[in-house]
Short mmCIF file of C-alpha atoms in Angstrom, two decimals:
data_model
loop_
_atom_site.label_atom_id
_atom_site.label_comp_id
_atom_site.label_asym_id
_atom_site.label_seq_id
_atom_site.Cartn_x
_atom_site.Cartn_y
_atom_site.Cartn_z
CA MET A 22 46.28 134.37 24.14
CA ALA A 23 48.27 137.34 22.87
CA PHE A 24 46.47 140.37 21.56
CA HIS A 25 47.57 143.30 19.47
CA MET A 26 48.19 146.52 21.28
CA LYS A 27 45.60 149.20 20.59
CA ARG A 28 46.89 152.66 19.80
CA HIS A 29 45.62 155.78 18.11
CA PRO A 30 46.90 157.66 15.07
CA GLY A 31 50.35 159.12 15.49
CA GLN A 32 51.11 157.19 18.66
CA LEU A 33 54.50 155.51 18.70
CA THR A 34 55.97 152.79 20.89
CA ILE A 35 59.55 153.64 21.83
CA VAL A 36 62.07 151.39 23.59
CA ILE A 37 65.08 153.10 25.19
CA LYS A 38 68.04 150.95 26.23
CA LEU A 39 70.62 152.18 28.74
CA GLY A 40 73.86 150.34 29.40
CA THR A 41 75.66 150.14 32.74
CA SER A 42 78.16 152.82 31.71
CA SER A 43 75.24 155.21 31.18
CA ILE A 44 73.86 154.55 34.67
CA VAL A 45 76.89 154.35 36.98
CA ASP A 46 80.41 155.73 36.88
CA GLU A 47 82.84 153.08 35.71
CA LYS A 48 85.36 153.81 38.46
CA THR A 49 83.41 155.04 41.48
CA HIS A 50 80.17 153.13 40.68
CA GLU A 51 78.21 156.20 41.76
CA PRO A 52 74.90 156.65 39.91
CA LEU A 53 75.10 159.23 37.11
CA LEU A 54 72.17 161.24 38.42
CA SER A 55 72.45 163.97 35.80
CA THR A 56 72.07 161.47 32.94
CA LEU A 57 69.35 159.49 34.71
CA THR A 58 67.38 162.65 35.40
CA LEU A 59 67.53 163.64 31.74
CA ILE A 60 66.40 160.15 30.70
CA VAL A 61 63.43 160.38 33.06
CA GLU A 62 62.50 163.82 31.76
CA THR A 63 62.72 162.61 28.17
CA ALA A 64 60.65 159.48 28.82
CA VAL A 65 57.95 161.45 30.65
CA LYS A 66 57.89 164.09 27.90
CA LEU A 67 57.40 161.39 25.25
CA HIS A 68 54.67 159.84 27.36
CA LYS A 69 52.88 163.17 27.76
CA ASP A 70 53.08 163.64 24.01
CA GLY A 71 50.95 160.52 23.71
CA HIS A 72 53.61 157.90 22.99
CA ARG A 73 54.32 154.63 24.80
CA VAL A 74 57.74 154.19 26.36
CA VAL A 75 59.65 151.12 27.56
CA LEU A 76 62.97 151.45 29.38
CA VAL A 77 65.55 148.64 29.25
CA SER A 78 67.98 149.33 32.07
CA SER A 79 71.25 147.61 32.85
CA GLY A 80 73.23 148.54 35.96
CA ALA A 81 72.13 146.16 38.72
CA ILE A 82 75.61 144.73 39.22
CA GLY A 83 77.24 148.16 39.00
CA VAL A 84 74.87 149.56 41.62
CA GLY A 85 75.46 146.46 43.75
CA LEU A 86 79.21 147.11 43.68
CA ARG A 87 78.64 150.60 45.07
CA ARG A 88 76.22 149.33 47.68
CA MET A 89 78.76 146.79 48.95
CA ASP A 90 81.80 149.10 48.51
CA LEU A 91 83.56 146.71 46.14
CA ASP A 92 86.15 147.94 43.64
CA ARG A 93 85.63 145.52 40.79
CA ARG A 94 83.20 142.99 39.41
CA PRO A 95 83.84 139.52 40.94
CA LYS A 96 84.69 136.54 38.77
CA HIS A 97 82.59 133.83 40.40
CA LEU A 98 79.00 133.51 39.19
CA PRO A 99 77.32 133.20 42.64
CA GLN A 100 78.99 136.45 43.74
CA VAL A 101 77.88 138.23 40.57
CA GLN A 102 74.32 136.97 41.02
CA ALA A 103 74.29 138.09 44.67
CA LEU A 104 75.46 141.57 43.64
CA ALA A 105 72.73 141.65 40.99
CA ALA A 106 70.11 140.90 43.66
CA ILE A 107 71.46 143.68 45.87
CA GLY A 108 71.83 146.18 43.07
CA GLN A 109 68.50 145.51 41.35
CA CYS A 110 66.63 146.50 44.50
CA ARG A 111 68.55 149.77 44.76
CA LEU A 112 68.36 150.44 41.01
CA MET A 113 64.57 150.17 40.90
CA SER A 114 64.31 152.33 44.01
CA LEU A 115 66.37 154.96 42.22
CA TRP A 116 64.22 154.82 39.06
CA ASP A 117 61.03 154.94 41.16
CA GLN A 118 62.22 158.03 43.03
CA LEU A 119 63.20 159.87 39.85
CA PHE A 120 59.97 159.02 38.01
CA GLY A 121 58.00 159.70 41.20
CA HIS A 122 59.05 163.33 41.09
CA MET A 123 57.30 163.52 37.70
CA ARG A 124 54.25 161.58 39.02
CA GLN A 125 54.92 158.84 36.46
CA PRO A 126 54.21 155.24 37.54
CA ILE A 127 56.71 152.56 36.50
CA ALA A 128 56.83 148.75 36.68
CA GLN A 129 59.69 146.25 36.94
CA ILE A 130 59.96 143.35 34.48
CA LEU A 131 62.83 140.87 34.90
CA LEU A 132 63.36 138.30 32.14
CA THR A 133 65.56 135.37 31.23
CA ARG A 134 65.44 133.40 28.00
CA ASN A 135 63.70 130.58 29.87
CA ASP A 136 60.83 132.94 30.66
CA ILE A 137 59.94 133.27 26.98
CA ALA A 138 61.03 129.83 25.75
CA ASP A 139 57.51 128.52 26.35
CA ARG A 140 55.02 129.98 23.89
CA THR A 141 52.36 130.57 26.58
CA GLN A 142 54.84 132.33 28.85
CA TYR A 143 56.01 134.46 25.93
CA GLN A 144 52.42 135.52 25.26
CA ASN A 145 51.84 136.18 28.97
CA ALA A 146 54.89 138.45 29.07
CA GLN A 147 53.70 140.19 25.90
CA ASN A 148 50.23 140.69 27.38
CA THR A 149 51.74 142.15 30.56
CA PHE A 150 53.69 144.67 28.49
CA PHE A 151 50.61 145.63 26.51
CA GLU A 152 48.45 146.07 29.61
CA LEU A 153 51.08 148.19 31.39
CA LEU A 154 51.40 150.43 28.35
CA HIS A 155 47.62 150.63 28.07
CA MET A 156 47.52 151.78 31.73
CA GLY A 157 50.03 154.53 31.03
CA VAL A 158 52.85 152.83 32.96
CA ILE A 159 56.48 152.84 31.82
CA PRO A 160 57.93 149.30 32.16
CA VAL A 161 61.57 149.09 33.27
CA VAL A 162 63.09 145.87 31.90
CA ASN A 163 66.29 144.10 32.90
CA GLU A 164 67.68 140.61 32.62
CA ASN A 165 67.18 138.59 35.78
CA ASP A 166 70.90 138.23 36.53
CA THR A 167 70.12 136.69 39.92
CA LEU A 168 68.87 133.54 38.18
CA ALA A 169 70.46 133.73 34.74
CA VAL A 170 73.31 131.43 33.78
CA THR A 171 75.01 131.08 30.42
CA GLU A 172 72.43 128.66 29.07
CA ILE A 173 69.46 130.97 29.68
CA LYS A 174 71.01 134.44 29.30
CA PHE A 175 70.17 136.75 26.43
CA GLY A 176 73.90 137.50 26.29
CA ASP A 177 73.66 141.25 26.84
CA ASN A 178 70.99 143.87 27.31
CA ASP A 179 71.37 145.06 23.72
CA THR A 180 69.91 141.73 22.62
CA LEU A 181 67.32 141.87 25.41
CA SER A 182 66.21 145.33 24.27
CA ALA A 183 65.84 144.12 20.67
CA ILE A 184 63.72 141.14 21.74
CA THR A 185 61.66 143.44 23.97
CA ALA A 186 61.14 145.81 21.03
CA GLY A 187 59.90 142.88 18.95
CA MET A 188 57.59 141.71 21.72
CA VAL A 189 55.91 145.10 22.17
CA GLN A 190 55.80 145.76 18.40
CA ALA A 191 57.84 148.92 18.87
CA ASP A 192 58.36 151.59 16.25
CA TYR A 193 61.74 152.75 17.56
CA LEU A 194 64.57 151.21 19.57
CA PHE A 195 67.17 153.62 20.94
CA LEU A 196 70.50 152.05 21.88
CA MET A 197 72.11 154.69 24.06
CA THR A 198 75.91 154.57 24.16
CA ASP A 199 78.99 156.72 24.81
CA VAL A 200 79.36 157.88 21.17
CA ASP A 201 77.05 159.97 19.00
CA CYS A 202 76.79 157.44 16.18
CA LEU A 203 78.66 154.87 14.12
CA TYR A 204 81.72 156.01 12.21
CA ASP A 205 83.52 154.51 9.25
CA THR A 206 86.72 154.48 11.35
CA ASN A 207 87.48 154.91 15.04
CA PRO A 208 86.89 158.63 15.80
CA ARG A 209 89.16 158.42 18.83
CA LYS A 210 92.08 157.57 16.57
CA ASN A 211 91.10 159.23 13.30
CA PRO A 212 89.90 162.87 13.46
CA ASN A 213 88.65 162.53 9.87
CA ALA A 214 86.25 159.72 10.70
CA LYS A 215 82.92 160.18 8.95
CA PRO A 216 79.59 159.55 10.70
CA ILE A 217 77.21 156.94 9.28
CA GLU A 218 73.74 158.44 9.39
CA VAL A 219 71.47 155.84 7.75
CA VAL A 220 71.95 152.10 7.29
CA GLU A 221 69.54 150.53 4.82
CA ASP A 222 71.24 147.13 4.66
CA ILE A 223 73.29 145.92 7.63
CA ALA A 224 74.97 143.34 5.40
CA ASP A 225 76.64 146.21 3.53
CA LEU A 226 77.63 148.13 6.66
CA GLU A 227 81.26 149.19 6.81
CA ALA A 228 81.85 150.77 10.20
CA ASP A 229 84.38 150.67 13.00
CA VAL A 230 83.01 148.51 15.81
CA SER A 231 86.22 148.14 17.79
CA SER A 232 84.70 149.89 20.78
CA ALA A 233 84.34 147.31 23.55
CA GLY A 234 81.95 147.41 26.47
CA SER A 235 82.84 148.90 29.81
CA SER A 236 84.43 146.91 32.62
CA LEU A 237 81.00 146.72 34.30
CA GLY A 238 78.93 145.82 31.26
CA THR A 239 78.88 142.97 28.76
CA GLY A 240 78.20 144.78 25.50
CA GLY A 241 80.04 146.93 23.01
CA MET A 242 79.42 148.44 19.60
CA SER A 243 79.39 145.04 17.89
CA THR A 244 76.55 143.85 20.14
CA LYS A 245 74.56 146.92 19.13
CA ILE A 246 74.95 145.98 15.47
CA VAL A 247 73.69 142.53 16.38
CA ALA A 248 70.71 144.02 18.22
CA ALA A 249 69.97 146.32 15.28
CA ARG A 250 69.87 143.34 12.93
CA LEU A 251 67.45 141.54 15.20
CA ALA A 252 65.20 144.55 15.82
CA THR A 253 65.03 145.67 12.18
CA SER A 254 63.97 142.16 11.20
CA ALA A 255 60.95 142.74 13.46
CA GLY A 256 60.15 146.04 11.75
CA VAL A 257 61.71 148.28 14.40
CA THR A 258 63.70 151.35 13.38
CA THR A 259 66.86 151.14 15.47
CA ILE A 260 68.93 154.15 16.46
CA ILE A 261 72.36 154.47 18.07
CA THR A 262 72.99 157.80 19.78
CA LYS A 263 74.74 159.36 22.76
CA SER A 264 73.38 158.47 26.21
CA SER A 265 74.52 161.72 27.83
CA LYS A 266 72.17 163.63 25.51
CA PRO A 267 68.83 161.85 25.92
CA GLY A 268 67.01 165.05 25.05
CA ASN A 269 68.04 164.36 21.45
CA ILE A 270 65.62 161.43 21.26
CA ALA A 271 62.60 163.62 20.52
CA ALA A 272 64.43 165.53 17.77
CA ILE A 273 65.66 162.31 16.20
CA ILE A 274 62.14 160.83 16.19
CA LYS A 275 60.78 164.01 14.63
CA HIS A 276 63.39 163.82 11.87
CA ALA A 277 62.92 160.07 11.31
CA GLU A 278 59.15 160.42 11.11
CA SER A 279 59.43 163.25 8.58
CA GLN A 280 61.71 161.07 6.48
CA ARG A 281 59.26 158.17 6.74
CA LEU A 282 56.37 160.36 5.64
CA ALA A 283 58.41 161.70 2.73
CA ARG A 284 59.32 158.18 1.58
CA SER A 285 55.74 157.01 1.98
CA SER A 286 54.45 159.96 -0.06
CA SER A 287 57.07 159.33 -2.73
CA ARG A 288 56.17 155.65 -3.03
CA ASN A 289 52.45 156.36 -3.17
CA SER A 290 52.97 158.73 -6.08
CA VAL A 291 54.69 156.08 -8.19
CA ILE A 292 52.55 153.69 -10.22
CA ASN A 293 55.14 151.48 -11.93
CA PHE A 294 58.25 150.38 -10.11
CA PRO A 295 61.45 149.53 -11.98
CA ASP A 296 62.11 145.84 -12.17
CA ASP A 297 65.79 146.00 -11.31
CA GLY A 298 65.89 143.11 -8.87
CA VAL A 299 65.98 145.40 -5.84
CA PRO A 300 62.79 145.62 -3.74
CA VAL A 301 61.48 149.19 -3.85
CA ALA A 302 60.29 148.87 -0.25
CA GLN A 303 63.71 147.79 0.98
CA THR A 304 64.20 151.12 2.76
CA ALA A 305 60.69 151.37 4.12
CA THR A 306 60.05 151.88 7.79
CA LEU A 307 57.12 150.70 9.83
CA SER A 308 53.83 152.25 8.76
CA LEU A 309 51.26 152.43 11.51
CA GLN A 310 48.46 152.70 9.01
CA ASN A 311 49.39 149.31 7.51
CA SER A 312 50.11 147.57 10.81
CA ASN A 313 47.94 145.19 12.79
CA HIS A 314 47.30 147.73 15.53
CA ASP A 315 43.82 149.00 16.31
CA ILE A 316 44.31 152.75 16.06
CA SER A 317 40.72 153.64 16.84
CA SER A 318 40.99 153.64 20.63
CA PRO A 319 39.30 156.77 22.04
CA GLN A 320 40.99 156.46 25.42
CA PHE A 321 43.88 158.72 24.55
CA ALA A 322 44.15 162.17 23.07
CA PRO A 323 45.85 162.20 19.67
CA ALA A 324 49.63 162.12 19.92
CA ARG A 325 51.59 165.03 18.56
CA THR A 326 52.77 164.03 15.13
CA PRO A 327 55.94 165.57 13.76
CA SER A 328 55.84 167.99 10.89
CA PRO A 329 57.29 166.72 7.61
CA GLU A 330 59.35 169.89 7.42
CA THR A 331 62.41 169.23 9.54
CA ASP A 332 65.56 171.28 9.47
CA THR A 333 68.13 168.55 8.86
CA ALA A 334 70.90 170.90 9.96
CA GLN A 335 69.45 170.74 13.48
CA VAL A 336 69.19 166.95 13.66
CA PRO A 337 71.48 165.52 16.37
CA LEU A 338 74.12 163.02 15.32
CA HIS A 339 72.86 159.46 15.29
CA THR A 340 72.92 156.27 13.21
CA ARG A 341 69.52 155.02 12.06
CA PHE A 342 68.99 151.41 10.92
CA LEU A 343 65.95 151.08 8.67
CA PRO A 344 63.72 148.03 9.19
CA ILE A 345 62.97 145.46 6.54
CA SER A 346 59.83 146.13 4.52
CA GLN A 347 58.03 142.92 5.55
CA PRO A 348 58.94 142.32 9.21
CA ILE A 349 58.84 139.04 11.10
CA ARG A 350 56.04 139.12 13.63
CA ASP A 351 54.49 137.24 16.52
CA ARG A 352 54.98 133.46 16.41
CA TYR A 353 57.74 133.54 13.83
CA PHE A 354 59.68 136.15 15.83
CA TRP A 355 59.33 133.96 18.91
CA ILE A 356 60.59 130.86 17.09
CA LEU A 357 63.61 132.74 15.73
CA HIS A 358 64.58 134.74 18.79
CA GLY A 359 62.66 133.48 21.81
CA LEU A 360 63.91 129.91 21.60
CA ALA A 361 67.50 128.73 21.95
CA PRO A 362 68.35 126.12 19.28
CA HIS A 363 69.45 122.75 20.63
CA GLY A 364 70.80 121.26 17.43
CA THR A 365 70.94 121.46 13.64
CA ILE A 366 69.04 119.78 10.81
CA TYR A 367 70.70 119.83 7.38
CA ILE A 368 68.28 119.85 4.47
CA ASP A 369 68.79 119.69 0.71
CA ASN A 370 67.85 122.33 -1.81
CA GLY A 371 64.65 120.56 -2.80
CA ALA A 372 63.43 120.67 0.79
CA TRP A 373 64.27 124.37 1.01
CA LYS A 374 62.30 125.09 -2.16
CA ALA A 375 59.31 123.21 -0.78
CA LEU A 376 59.52 125.10 2.52
CA SER A 377 59.54 128.34 0.54
CA ASP A 378 56.25 127.18 -1.01
CA LYS A 379 54.72 126.85 2.48
CA ALA A 380 55.08 123.09 2.84
CA GLY A 381 56.10 121.26 6.02
CA LEU A 382 59.45 119.55 6.47
CA LEU A 383 59.41 115.85 5.60
CA PRO A 384 62.18 113.37 6.46
CA VAL A 385 62.91 112.69 2.78
CA GLY A 386 64.50 116.13 2.46
CA ILE A 387 66.77 115.79 5.49
CA VAL A 388 70.44 115.11 4.80
CA ASP A 389 71.94 115.03 8.29
CA VAL A 390 71.36 115.85 11.96
CA ASP A 391 73.67 117.34 14.58
CA GLY A 392 73.20 117.79 18.31
CA HIS A 393 70.99 116.29 20.99
CA PHE A 394 67.45 117.58 21.18
CA ALA A 395 64.01 116.31 22.12
CA GLN A 396 60.58 116.65 20.59
CA GLN A 397 59.17 120.19 20.50
CA GLU A 398 62.60 121.79 20.87
CA ALA A 399 64.03 124.36 18.48
CA VAL A 400 66.75 123.53 15.95
CA ARG A 401 68.64 125.39 13.24
CA LEU A 402 67.77 124.72 9.61
CA VAL A 403 70.81 124.65 7.33
CA VAL A 404 70.70 124.15 3.55
CA VAL A 405 73.50 122.04 2.09
CA LYS A 406 74.42 120.52 -1.25
CA ARG A 407 73.75 116.79 -1.15
CA LEU A 408 76.71 114.70 -2.32
CA PRO A 409 76.27 111.96 -4.93
CA ILE A 410 76.09 108.45 -3.57
CA LYS A 411 79.17 106.57 -4.70
CA ASP A 412 78.76 103.46 -2.60
CA PRO A 413 75.10 102.69 -1.86
CA THR A 414 76.11 99.71 0.30
CA SER A 415 78.07 101.84 2.75
CA PRO A 416 76.44 101.68 6.23
CA LYS A 417 77.46 105.31 6.86
CA VAL A 418 75.38 106.71 4.00
CA GLN A 419 71.67 106.32 3.33
CA PRO A 420 71.05 105.84 -0.41
CA LYS A 421 68.70 108.27 -2.05
CA PRO A 422 69.10 107.79 -5.80
CA THR A 423 65.84 109.54 -6.66
CA THR A 424 66.96 112.93 -5.30
CA PRO A 425 68.91 115.04 -7.79
CA ILE A 426 71.88 117.06 -6.61
CA ALA A 427 70.96 120.74 -6.45
CA PRO A 428 73.03 123.76 -5.51
CA VAL A 429 72.42 125.68 -2.31
CA PRO A 430 69.94 128.47 -3.09
CA ALA A 431 71.61 131.71 -4.10
CA ARG A 432 70.54 135.11 -2.80
CA THR A 433 68.32 135.99 -5.74
CA ALA A 434 64.86 137.36 -6.21
CA ALA A 435 63.57 133.78 -6.25
CA HIS A 436 64.48 133.49 -2.58
CA PRO A 437 63.34 136.64 -0.78
CA VAL A 438 64.33 135.23 2.59
CA LEU A 439 67.95 135.23 1.49
CA ASN A 440 67.58 138.54 -0.27
CA ALA A 441 66.57 140.78 2.63
CA GLY A 442 70.00 142.07 3.48
CA HIS A 443 70.79 139.21 5.85
CA ALA A 444 73.45 136.54 5.98
CA PRO A 445 71.97 134.55 8.85
CA TYR A 446 74.42 131.68 8.91
CA SER A 447 77.51 133.83 9.33
CA HIS A 448 76.06 136.29 11.82
CA PRO A 449 76.80 135.61 15.50
CA ALA A 450 73.61 137.21 16.74
CA LEU A 451 71.11 135.14 14.86
CA THR A 452 72.87 131.80 15.01
CA HIS A 453 75.57 129.88 16.71
CA SER A 454 78.68 129.29 14.63
CA MET A 455 79.19 125.73 13.53
CA SER A 456 82.32 124.20 14.99
CA SER A 457 84.39 121.76 13.03
CA SER A 458 83.38 119.00 15.41
CA SER A 459 79.74 119.49 14.48
CA ILE A 460 80.21 118.90 10.77
CA ILE A 461 82.88 116.18 10.69
CA ARG A 462 81.48 112.65 10.82
CA ASP A 463 83.07 109.25 11.35
CA GLY A 464 81.96 108.21 7.89
CA PRO A 465 81.90 110.14 4.63
CA PRO A 466 79.95 113.44 4.86
CA LEU A 467 76.52 113.41 3.28
CA TYR A 468 76.88 116.96 1.98
CA GLU A 469 79.38 119.38 0.52
CA LEU A 470 81.31 121.30 3.19
CA HIS A 471 82.78 124.10 1.12
CA ASP A 472 81.26 124.42 -2.37
CA PRO A 473 78.90 126.03 -1.61
CA ALA A 474 79.21 126.40 2.17
CA PRO A 475 76.24 125.37 4.34
CA LEU A 476 73.74 128.21 4.75
CA GLU A 477 71.46 128.62 7.76
CA ILE A 478 67.99 129.77 6.75
CA GLY A 479 65.96 129.70 9.95
CA ARG A 480 64.63 127.73 12.89
CA ALA A 481 62.13 124.93 13.40
CA VAL A 482 60.33 123.32 16.33
CA VAL A 483 60.51 119.60 15.64
CA ASN A 484 58.10 116.71 16.14
CA TYR A 485 60.85 114.12 16.58
CA SER A 486 64.04 113.90 18.66
CA ALA A 487 67.53 113.97 17.20
CA SER A 488 67.93 110.20 17.50
CA GLU A 489 64.61 109.60 15.79
CA ILE A 490 65.36 111.98 12.94
CA LYS A 491 68.70 110.24 12.35
CA ARG A 492 66.80 107.01 11.82
CA ILE A 493 64.18 108.43 9.44
CA LYS A 494 66.20 110.99 7.46
CA GLY A 495 65.93 110.41 3.72
CA LEU A 496 62.86 108.19 4.12
CA HIS A 497 59.36 108.76 2.81
CA SER A 498 56.67 109.49 5.36
CA THR A 499 55.06 106.09 4.78
CA GLN A 500 58.30 104.48 5.99
CA ILE A 501 58.44 106.28 9.37
CA HIS A 502 56.38 103.61 11.13
CA ASP A 503 58.58 100.81 9.79
CA ALA A 504 61.73 102.62 10.96
CA LEU A 505 60.55 103.70 14.42
CA GLY A 506 57.64 101.39 15.21
CA TYR A 507 55.34 104.40 15.40
CA ALA A 508 54.59 107.59 13.44
CA ASP A 509 53.59 110.61 15.52
CA SER A 510 53.50 112.80 12.44
CA GLU A 511 54.44 112.59 8.79
CA TYR A 512 56.29 115.88 9.25
CA VAL A 513 59.56 116.38 11.06
CA ALA A 514 58.36 119.98 11.54
CA LEU A 515 54.98 121.50 10.72
CA ARG A 516 55.14 124.58 8.54
CA GLU A 517 53.62 126.81 11.25
CA ASN A 518 56.57 125.78 13.46
CA ILE A 519 59.18 126.93 10.92
CA ALA A 520 60.46 130.51 10.63
CA PHE A 521 63.00 132.01 8.26
CA PHE A 522 65.48 134.84 8.69
CA GLY A 523 63.60 137.17 6.37
CA VAL A 524 60.17 137.65 4.86
CA GLU A 525 57.09 135.61 5.69
CA LYS A 526 54.67 136.38 2.86
CA SER A 527 51.57 134.85 4.41
CA ARG A 528 50.39 132.50 7.09
CA PRO A 529 51.59 129.02 6.10
CA ASN A 530 49.34 126.03 5.84
CA THR A 531 50.70 122.54 6.37
CA PRO A 532 48.98 120.09 3.97
CA SER A 533 46.90 117.37 5.56
CA PHE A 534 48.29 113.85 5.65
CA GLY A 535 48.27 112.09 2.31
CA LYS A 536 47.43 115.17 0.23
CA SER A 537 49.43 117.51 -1.99
CA ALA A 538 51.82 116.92 -4.81
CA ASN A 539 55.20 115.28 -4.84
CA VAL A 540 57.96 117.88 -4.47
CA GLU A 541 61.59 117.36 -5.37
CA GLY A 542 63.82 117.00 -2.31
CA GLY A 543 60.93 116.31 0.00
CA ALA A 544 59.42 118.94 2.18
CA ALA A 545 55.86 118.86 0.94
CA ALA A 546 53.47 115.99 1.53
CA GLU A 547 54.14 113.06 -0.78
CA VAL A 548 51.69 111.29 -3.05
CA HIS A 549 50.93 108.00 -1.37
#
C-alpha cells in the first residue's frame, strides 16, 4: 500500500533532470566533470538545507560509448542496449564517487513503463522512493535501457522525470538544458529574442521549440514542453534552466517560493472573487499547507524557508511553468501516465456528462471501439458526436433511437476538465494521435469525424475486452448477459478506474448495481 511522504514545514521535494549532453561531451564522450561536480554540490546543499532531492540522470549510452571507444551511437537495438549496460555501471560509479566526496549516500533506481504498469508495482516503486528520501538518500533515476524496447519505453528522460516528479509528489521539477530558458524565437538566429519567464497556461504558450536533442540523447525542447504539461498536471512547478549553471537552482527556488507566498497572501486577503469565467486559482502553485503530507515529523530540523523579499533583478534566467490549481494525484495520475493505452473507446456527450457527475461508464453510452485490448487494460476515452440513424436495418450500425444527438462538450466552465489549459487529444505527450486507419470503418461511421472533431478526455481501465465491448456497445446493462452469455459487470469501466486530463473534484463513487437515476447517453446506472 502506498503512503504519503512525511515532511516538515518548509521542506520541499525537488527533482533535477540532466540530459546526456549535460553529462558527457557530445563529440569526445568524456564526462563533463565540472558540470557534474556543480550538480553534486547543489544537490548536497539543498539536502543540507532540509529539502529532499531526486536526480534523474541520462548518459548511460554516452558513457558506454566512451568506455568502448566508439565514435557514434549504433543503430541496432541490441548494441544500444549493451552499451547502456556498460555505461550505466560506469555512470553510477561516477555519481557515487562525486557524492562520496560530500559524504552523501545515493541509490540507483532503473525503471521502464512495464515496472509501473501494474498498480502494486507502481506503489512499491513509490514506497521505495519515499523510504529512500526519508533515510536522507538521494535517488538517481534512469530508464532501464538495457531492457527497454519501444513498447515499454517512456520515450525520453524528460517524460521519465515528469512521471518521477508525480510519483514522489514533488514541488519542483528542474529540466536542465543547454539554454537559459524558453524564448519567443530562436535566440541563436534572432538576437532580439525575448525570454519567457512564466507560463501559466501551456495551451497558450508561443515559444520557439526548434531546438532538437543532441546526437547522443533522445529529447529536445519540445519534449520538455511535453514533460512540463505532464508534471504541472500533477501539481509540480516545472522549470527549464541552463545545466551548466546548476548553482542557479537555489536562487530560482527562493524566487519562486517568494512569488508563491505573495500570491497566497494576495488570495487570502480577497473575500469575493470576480465571476469572469476564469478560475482565480489558475496560477496557483502547490501549497504544502494544503497538501496531503504529514508535516509534523520531528525527525528533521526545519528547512530554511526563503524570504518573501527577493531581488528580482538577481534572479537567474529561467522559464517557470505553474501547476494547475487542483492537481491529479495518486491513482488517477497512475491511470493517466503509468499505463500505456491499448485502444480507444468512443463515447457520446451524454456519457461524458454522466462521467463528469461521477458515474461509471455503461455500454449504452459507447459509440464505437478501436484497437485490440483485454480486460483490465487501459484505453483512451474520446468524446464524439453521435450521428443520426438513417437506416436502422443496416447491419453496420446499431440503432439507438432513444439517445438524442448532442454536441461534443465545449471548453466552458461547465466542464472544468476541458477548461484547465489542456487540449489532451491534440497533444502528443498525453495521447497517441489517431491515424486515419483507426477512425475509418468498412461501414458508415457511427460518429461525426470533423464537426466537431473527436476530443480525448482521459483514460479508463476496462472490465471487458475490445471484442466484448463491440458486441455490447449501445446496449443497456440488463442486455449484457443476452449479448455475451455472461455479465461480469454492468459497467464497462468503474468510475474509480477512470481519470480525466484535468481536475478531479472528489473521490468518485460508482453506484451499486440497479441503483441511481437514468442519465441521458448512458454512463450512470440505469433504472431497471
